[in-house]
Each structure stands twice: as C-alpha cells, then as structure tokens.
Amino acid sequence: MSETTPVTPKPCHKCGAPAEVVKAGSRRFWVQCSRYAGQGTCSAIGSQADNRKEAIANWNKIR
Ligand SMILES: [Zn+2]
C-alpha cells in the first residue's frame, strides 16, 4: 500500500500553470489548474476521487 505516487500534482497540461488540489468535504478531492474558474483562463480539471493521492494520480495521467 506504499506506492510511489507523487504528493504534488504536475503543472497544468494545458497552460503550464501550477495545479492545485481542491478538497470538498471529507472524501471529495480533485486537482484543477490554478487558473481555473477564478482566473477564468483555463478549463483543466481532473477527475474527482475520494482521496488526495488518487485525485493527483487522475490529474497526472491527463494528456
Ligand atoms: Zn491550466
């Protein structure tokens, strides 16, 4: 159960901006571009997961 998954998401695959992990409630996590929504310049967002590690893995596999 100790995989070597990165603990931080890769930069955005669309614009290269740093990505950020979003937590909503106790078991809802996803990763989105730091320019998503608030800045309104990028639409990159990862799949939702029930833990941080999986959310980052979902994000990192987007191409
Ligand atoms: Zn982006």
mmCIF file of C-alpha atoms in Angstrom, residues 6-13 16-20 31-33 56 59-63:
data_model
loop_
_atom_site.group_PDB
_atom_site.id
_atom_site.type_symbol
_atom_site.label_atom_id
_atom_site.label_comp_id
_atom_site.label_asym_id
_atom_site.label_seq_id
_atom_site.Cartn_x
_atom_site.Cartn_y
_atom_site.Cartn_z
ATOM 1 C CA PRO A 6 3.822 11.972 -6.304
ATOM 2 C CA VAL A 7 2.399 14.035 -3.484
ATOM 3 C CA THR A 8 2.114 17.115 -5.624
ATOM 4 C CA PRO A 9 0.328 17.420 -8.961
ATOM 5 C CA LYS A 10 2.169 18.151 -12.174
ATOM 6 C CA PRO A 11 1.838 21.583 -13.743
ATOM 7 C CA CYS A 12 -1.230 22.123 -15.887
ATOM 8 C CA HIS A 13 -1.106 20.157 -19.144
ATOM 9 C CA GLY A 16 1.680 25.119 -17.629
ATOM 10 C CA ALA A 17 0.429 26.951 -14.567
ATOM 11 C CA PRO A 18 0.760 25.242 -11.185
ATOM 12 C CA ALA A 19 -2.084 22.892 -10.355
ATOM 13 C CA GLU A 20 -3.806 22.786 -7.016
ATOM 14 C CA VAL A 31 -6.989 18.701 -8.923
ATOM 15 C CA GLN A 32 -7.525 21.752 -11.040
ATOM 16 C CA CYS A 33 -5.416 24.360 -12.748
ATOM 17 C CA ILE A 56 -3.384 13.663 -8.052
ATOM 18 C CA TRP A 59 -4.686 14.641 -12.829
ATOM 19 C CA ASN A 60 -1.199 13.435 -13.681
ATOM 20 C CA LYS A 61 -2.451 10.953 -16.253
ATOM 21 C CA ILE A 62 -4.338 13.600 -18.255
ATOM 22 C CA ARG A 63 -2.648 14.396 -21.513
#
